[in-house]
Short mmCIF file of C-alpha atoms and ligand atoms in Angstrom, two decimals:
data_model
loop_
_atom_site.label_atom_id
_atom_site.label_comp_id
_atom_site.label_asym_id
_atom_site.label_seq_id
_atom_site.Cartn_x
_atom_site.Cartn_y
_atom_site.Cartn_z
CA MET M 23 -61.61 35.56 5.89
CA ARG M 24 -60.23 33.86 2.79
CA VAL M 25 -62.04 30.99 1.04
CA ASP M 26 -59.64 28.43 2.50
CA GLY M 27 -59.24 30.13 5.88
CA ARG M 28 -55.70 31.45 5.31
CA LYS M 29 -54.43 34.77 6.67
CA PHE M 30 -53.95 37.52 4.08
CA ASP M 31 -50.18 36.92 3.96
CA GLU M 32 -50.21 33.14 4.38
CA LEU M 33 -48.83 30.90 1.65
CA ARG M 34 -50.29 27.52 0.79
CA PRO M 35 -48.03 24.64 1.88
CA ILE M 36 -45.15 24.19 -0.56
CA GLU M 37 -43.47 20.80 -1.01
CA ILE M 38 -40.45 20.41 -3.27
CA ILE M 39 -39.45 16.93 -4.42
CA PRO M 40 -36.14 16.92 -6.36
CA ASN M 41 -35.31 14.16 -8.86
CA TRP M 42 -38.98 13.16 -9.19
CA THR M 43 -38.26 11.73 -12.65
CA GLU M 44 -34.95 10.13 -13.60
CA ASN M 45 -34.19 10.87 -17.25
CA PRO M 46 -33.66 14.66 -17.37
CA ASP M 47 -30.48 16.32 -16.07
CA GLY M 48 -32.64 18.09 -13.49
CA SER M 49 -36.17 17.31 -12.32
CA VAL M 50 -38.44 18.64 -9.59
CA LEU M 51 -42.05 18.14 -8.61
CA ILE M 52 -43.29 21.27 -6.89
CA LYS M 53 -46.56 20.97 -4.98
CA TRP M 54 -47.80 24.44 -4.16
CA GLY M 55 -51.09 23.78 -2.40
CA ARG M 56 -53.26 22.02 -5.00
CA THR M 57 -51.09 23.36 -7.84
CA TRP M 58 -48.62 20.67 -8.88
CA VAL M 59 -46.00 21.26 -11.55
CA LEU M 60 -43.33 18.92 -12.90
CA CYS M 61 -40.26 20.94 -13.94
CA THR M 62 -37.46 19.28 -15.88
CA ALA M 63 -34.18 20.72 -17.17
CA SER M 64 -32.40 19.11 -20.12
CA VAL M 65 -28.90 20.00 -21.29
CA GLU M 66 -28.07 19.79 -25.00
CA TYR M 67 -25.03 20.78 -27.04
CA ARG M 68 -26.65 23.38 -29.29
CA SER M 69 -27.28 27.09 -29.07
CA PRO M 70 -29.18 29.65 -31.12
CA MET M 71 -27.24 31.25 -33.97
CA TRP M 72 -27.12 34.70 -32.37
CA GLN M 73 -25.75 33.26 -29.12
CA LYS M 74 -23.01 31.37 -31.02
CA GLU M 75 -21.75 34.68 -32.37
CA LYS M 76 -21.61 35.98 -28.79
CA ASP M 77 -19.97 32.77 -27.53
CA GLU M 78 -22.74 32.27 -25.01
CA GLY M 79 -25.16 29.44 -24.27
CA TRP M 80 -28.93 29.68 -23.79
CA VAL M 81 -31.65 28.83 -21.29
CA THR M 82 -35.22 28.37 -22.55
CA GLY M 83 -38.52 27.89 -20.77
CA ASP M 84 -41.61 25.99 -21.86
CA TYR M 85 -45.00 25.54 -20.21
CA GLY M 86 -48.01 23.33 -20.67
CA MET M 87 -51.10 22.17 -18.80
CA LEU M 88 -51.99 18.50 -19.03
CA PRO M 89 -55.56 17.74 -20.17
CA GLY M 90 -56.55 16.47 -16.73
CA SER M 91 -54.93 19.33 -14.81
CA THR M 92 -58.02 21.55 -14.82
CA ASP M 93 -61.67 21.25 -13.66
CA THR M 94 -62.87 20.68 -17.21
CA ARG M 95 -60.56 18.88 -19.64
CA LYS M 96 -58.04 21.21 -21.29
CA ARG M 97 -57.45 20.20 -24.89
CA ARG M 98 -53.87 19.53 -25.88
CA PRO M 99 -52.57 22.57 -27.78
CA GLY M 100 -51.32 20.61 -30.80
CA LEU M 101 -48.74 22.43 -32.89
CA LYS M 102 -49.88 25.92 -32.00
CA PRO M 103 -49.62 26.75 -28.27
CA ASP M 104 -52.35 29.05 -26.95
CA SER M 105 -51.45 32.68 -26.31
CA ARG M 106 -51.61 32.25 -22.52
CA GLY M 107 -49.13 29.37 -22.74
CA THR M 108 -46.85 31.42 -24.98
CA GLU M 109 -46.94 34.35 -22.56
CA ILE M 110 -46.12 32.09 -19.61
CA LYS M 111 -43.32 30.21 -21.36
CA ARG M 112 -41.66 33.50 -22.30
CA LEU M 113 -41.96 34.72 -18.69
CA ILE M 114 -40.36 31.49 -17.42
CA GLY M 115 -37.49 31.77 -19.94
CA ARG M 116 -36.84 35.45 -19.18
CA SER M 117 -36.94 34.86 -15.43
CA LEU M 118 -34.51 31.93 -15.54
CA ARG M 119 -32.14 33.76 -17.86
CA GLY M 120 -32.27 36.61 -15.34
CA ALA M 121 -30.68 34.16 -12.89
CA CYS M 122 -27.89 33.12 -15.24
CA ASP M 123 -24.61 34.21 -16.73
CA LEU M 124 -24.95 32.58 -20.16
CA SER M 125 -21.26 33.06 -20.93
CA ALA M 126 -20.60 30.16 -18.50
CA ILE M 127 -22.12 27.63 -20.93
CA PRO M 128 -20.97 28.55 -24.46
CA GLY M 129 -22.48 26.17 -27.03
CA TRP M 130 -24.98 24.64 -24.59
CA THR M 131 -28.73 25.05 -24.24
CA ILE M 132 -30.66 24.13 -21.11
CA SER M 133 -34.39 23.65 -21.76
CA VAL M 134 -36.62 23.97 -18.73
CA ASP M 135 -40.02 22.35 -19.34
CA CYS M 136 -42.81 23.03 -16.87
CA ASP M 137 -45.86 20.77 -17.10
CA VAL M 138 -48.83 21.42 -14.88
CA LEU M 139 -50.21 18.16 -13.49
CA GLN M 140 -52.88 19.89 -11.40
CA ALA M 141 -53.86 23.56 -11.56
CA ASP M 142 -55.30 25.66 -8.75
CA GLY M 143 -53.91 29.15 -9.44
CA GLY M 144 -50.30 30.31 -9.41
CA THR M 145 -49.03 27.82 -11.97
CA ARG M 146 -46.56 30.32 -13.50
CA VAL M 147 -44.94 31.22 -10.19
CA ALA M 148 -44.72 27.54 -9.22
CA SER M 149 -43.13 26.88 -12.65
CA ILE M 150 -40.51 29.61 -12.19
CA THR M 151 -39.63 28.47 -8.65
CA GLY M 152 -39.59 24.75 -9.53
CA GLY M 153 -37.86 25.47 -12.84
CA MET M 154 -35.09 27.33 -11.01
CA ILE M 155 -34.45 24.31 -8.79
CA ALA M 156 -34.50 21.91 -11.78
CA LEU M 157 -32.03 24.22 -13.55
CA SER M 158 -29.70 24.21 -10.55
CA ILE M 159 -29.77 20.38 -10.45
CA ALA M 160 -28.94 20.31 -14.19
CA ALA M 161 -26.08 22.75 -13.54
CA GLU M 162 -24.76 20.39 -10.84
CA SER M 163 -24.80 17.56 -13.38
CA MET M 164 -22.79 19.76 -15.79
CA VAL M 165 -20.24 20.37 -13.02
CA GLU M 166 -20.00 16.60 -12.37
CA LYS M 167 -19.37 16.03 -16.09
CA GLY M 168 -16.68 18.71 -16.20
CA LEU M 169 -18.73 21.00 -18.47
CA LEU M 170 -19.02 23.83 -15.96
CA ALA M 171 -16.55 25.00 -13.31
CA SER M 172 -19.19 25.52 -10.60
CA VAL M 173 -22.97 26.02 -10.34
CA SER M 174 -22.46 29.64 -9.29
CA LYS M 175 -20.60 30.42 -12.53
CA LEU M 176 -23.90 29.84 -14.36
CA ILE M 177 -26.46 30.72 -11.69
CA THR M 178 -25.43 34.09 -10.34
CA GLU M 179 -28.79 35.26 -8.89
CA PRO M 180 -31.26 32.40 -8.22
CA VAL M 181 -34.87 33.47 -8.86
CA ILE M 182 -38.23 32.57 -7.34
CA ALA M 183 -41.75 33.97 -7.77
CA ILE M 184 -45.00 34.69 -5.96
CA SER M 185 -48.54 35.63 -6.98
CA LEU M 186 -50.77 38.05 -5.14
CA GLY M 187 -53.75 40.23 -5.76
CA ILE M 188 -56.72 42.17 -4.49
CA VAL M 189 -59.75 40.01 -3.71
CA GLY M 190 -62.79 42.05 -2.67
CA GLU M 191 -61.17 44.87 -0.69
CA ASP M 192 -58.17 42.89 0.53
CA ALA M 193 -54.63 42.48 -0.75
CA VAL M 194 -53.79 38.78 -0.35
CA LEU M 195 -50.78 36.60 -1.03
CA ASP M 196 -50.71 33.42 -3.12
CA LEU M 197 -54.16 33.27 -4.74
CA ASN M 198 -55.81 29.92 -5.39
CA TYR M 199 -58.09 29.49 -8.42
CA LYS M 200 -61.27 30.50 -6.55
CA GLU M 201 -59.62 33.72 -5.42
CA ASP M 202 -57.92 34.32 -8.77
CA SER M 203 -61.21 34.03 -10.67
CA THR M 204 -62.82 36.81 -8.63
CA ALA M 205 -59.72 39.00 -8.12
CA GLU M 206 -59.88 42.73 -8.87
CA VAL M 207 -56.13 42.84 -9.38
CA ASP M 208 -53.75 40.01 -10.23
CA LEU M 209 -50.01 40.46 -9.77
CA ASN M 210 -47.04 38.15 -10.24
CA LEU M 211 -43.65 39.08 -8.88
CA VAL M 212 -40.39 37.42 -9.86
CA GLY M 213 -37.44 38.13 -7.59
CA THR M 214 -34.06 36.91 -6.46
CA LEU M 215 -33.38 34.83 -3.34
CA ASN M 216 -31.87 37.90 -1.72
CA GLY M 217 -34.85 40.17 -2.20
CA LYS M 218 -34.37 41.96 -5.52
CA CYS M 219 -36.94 42.19 -8.29
CA ILE M 220 -36.59 40.60 -11.75
CA GLU M 221 -40.07 41.16 -13.24
CA VAL M 222 -43.50 42.48 -12.23
CA GLN M 223 -46.68 41.45 -14.06
CA GLY M 224 -49.72 43.25 -12.76
CA THR M 225 -53.18 43.58 -14.23
CA SER M 226 -56.34 45.24 -13.07
CA GLU M 227 -59.09 42.78 -13.94
CA GLY M 228 -61.93 44.49 -12.10
CA ARG M 229 -61.44 48.00 -10.84
CA ALA M 230 -58.50 50.20 -11.80
CA MET M 231 -55.69 50.39 -9.24
CA GLU M 232 -54.84 53.44 -7.17
CA LYS M 233 -51.11 54.08 -6.76
CA GLU M 234 -51.61 53.23 -3.08
CA ASP M 235 -53.00 49.79 -4.06
CA LEU M 236 -49.91 49.12 -6.11
CA ASP M 237 -47.58 50.31 -3.33
CA ASN M 238 -49.34 48.00 -0.82
CA LEU M 239 -49.22 45.09 -3.24
CA LEU M 240 -45.52 45.54 -3.84
CA ASP M 241 -44.85 45.56 -0.07
CA LEU M 242 -46.87 42.37 0.34
CA GLY M 243 -45.23 40.84 -2.75
CA PHE M 244 -41.72 41.39 -1.44
CA LYS M 245 -42.80 39.81 1.86
CA GLY M 246 -44.08 36.85 -0.17
CA LEU M 247 -40.82 36.58 -2.10
CA SER M 248 -38.88 36.31 1.14
CA LYS M 249 -41.21 33.53 2.37
CA VAL M 250 -40.77 31.57 -0.88
CA SER M 251 -37.04 32.24 -0.72
CA GLU M 252 -36.79 30.56 2.71
CA ILE M 253 -38.52 27.46 1.34
CA ALA M 254 -36.61 27.24 -1.96
CA LYS M 255 -33.11 28.18 -0.74
CA PRO M 256 -32.17 24.75 0.67
CA PHE M 257 -32.84 23.21 -2.76
CA ILE M 258 -30.65 25.58 -4.77
CA ASN M 259 -27.00 24.67 -4.30
CA VAL M 260 -25.11 27.71 -5.54
N1 UDP F 28 -57.08 27.84 -15.48
C1 UDP F 28 -57.81 26.80 -16.01
N2 UDP F 28 -57.79 26.61 -17.37
C2 UDP F 28 -57.06 27.39 -18.21
C3 UDP F 28 -56.31 28.44 -17.66
C4 UDP F 28 -56.33 28.65 -16.29
O1 UDP F 28 -58.47 26.07 -15.27
O2 UDP F 28 -57.08 27.17 -19.42
C5 UDP F 28 -57.09 28.05 -14.02
C6 UDP F 28 -55.93 27.33 -13.36
O3 UDP F 28 -56.31 26.86 -12.07
C7 UDP F 28 -54.90 28.42 -13.24
C8 UDP F 28 -55.82 29.58 -12.86
O4 UDP F 28 -56.93 29.42 -13.73
O5 UDP F 28 -53.93 28.14 -12.27
C9 UDP F 28 -55.24 30.95 -13.01
O6 UDP F 28 -54.76 31.15 -14.32
P1 UDP F 28 -53.81 32.35 -14.71
O7 UDP F 28 -53.89 32.51 -16.19
O8 UDP F 28 -54.08 33.51 -13.83
O9 UDP F 28 -52.33 31.77 -14.41
P2 UDP F 28 -51.65 31.19 -13.10
O10 UDP F 28 -52.27 31.86 -11.90
O11 UDP F 28 -51.89 29.70 -13.09
O12 UDP F 28 -50.20 31.54 -13.25
#
């Protein structure tokens, strides 16, 4: 039995609220159990030098946890983000670029900012999933302004993500903080809406993994991706 009574393959309730704030081109509040993340996508006419040469645009990711998002106050990072934040923001950026054809937005950059309002495990996978929806809303706004022919020109393979791990002896889907803090293995899987894999991040934090553990986790992870896909799909208009 899990700490919150869920079955091994049961997700926490996921609620997606588009347009939660009004200023950005795209905005989504994603409530994934007690993990709440505000994801915004902002379109600007600029692109990194190396992309200009290629005549492509760019999509970036950023990530932060608000001071009150954790059990004990998390200090603001100041000018230098912590290494965990840097790792997560790079994962978000890579994942979202994996969904995009950047040649559809030459000269433009879309910045996807993910700010954790409340953390209870799985903040990076909530950020990727919510960030993808915010990005698709921003792409719709580019279409409305005549800057992009259609959302699907930019977003060719929408992405989503799920966390899972081994807690005690059991492989379980969608770890909350209590489970995450005692997990033997922690794995994050980024995939496409139609069941393909974009990135795997897996770490043994207690005991080393057998190949069989990893095989089982991947099976469970793909099952998790398809569950998240069902929930996210209606919000991604490609
Ligand atoms: N956490 C925290 N303070 C921190 C970092 C993490 O309280 O500075 C908690 C938070 O609930 C987070 C969880 O630990 O969701 C798991 O963190 P991890 O680094 O595994 O990333 P996540 O699962 O959020 O993607």
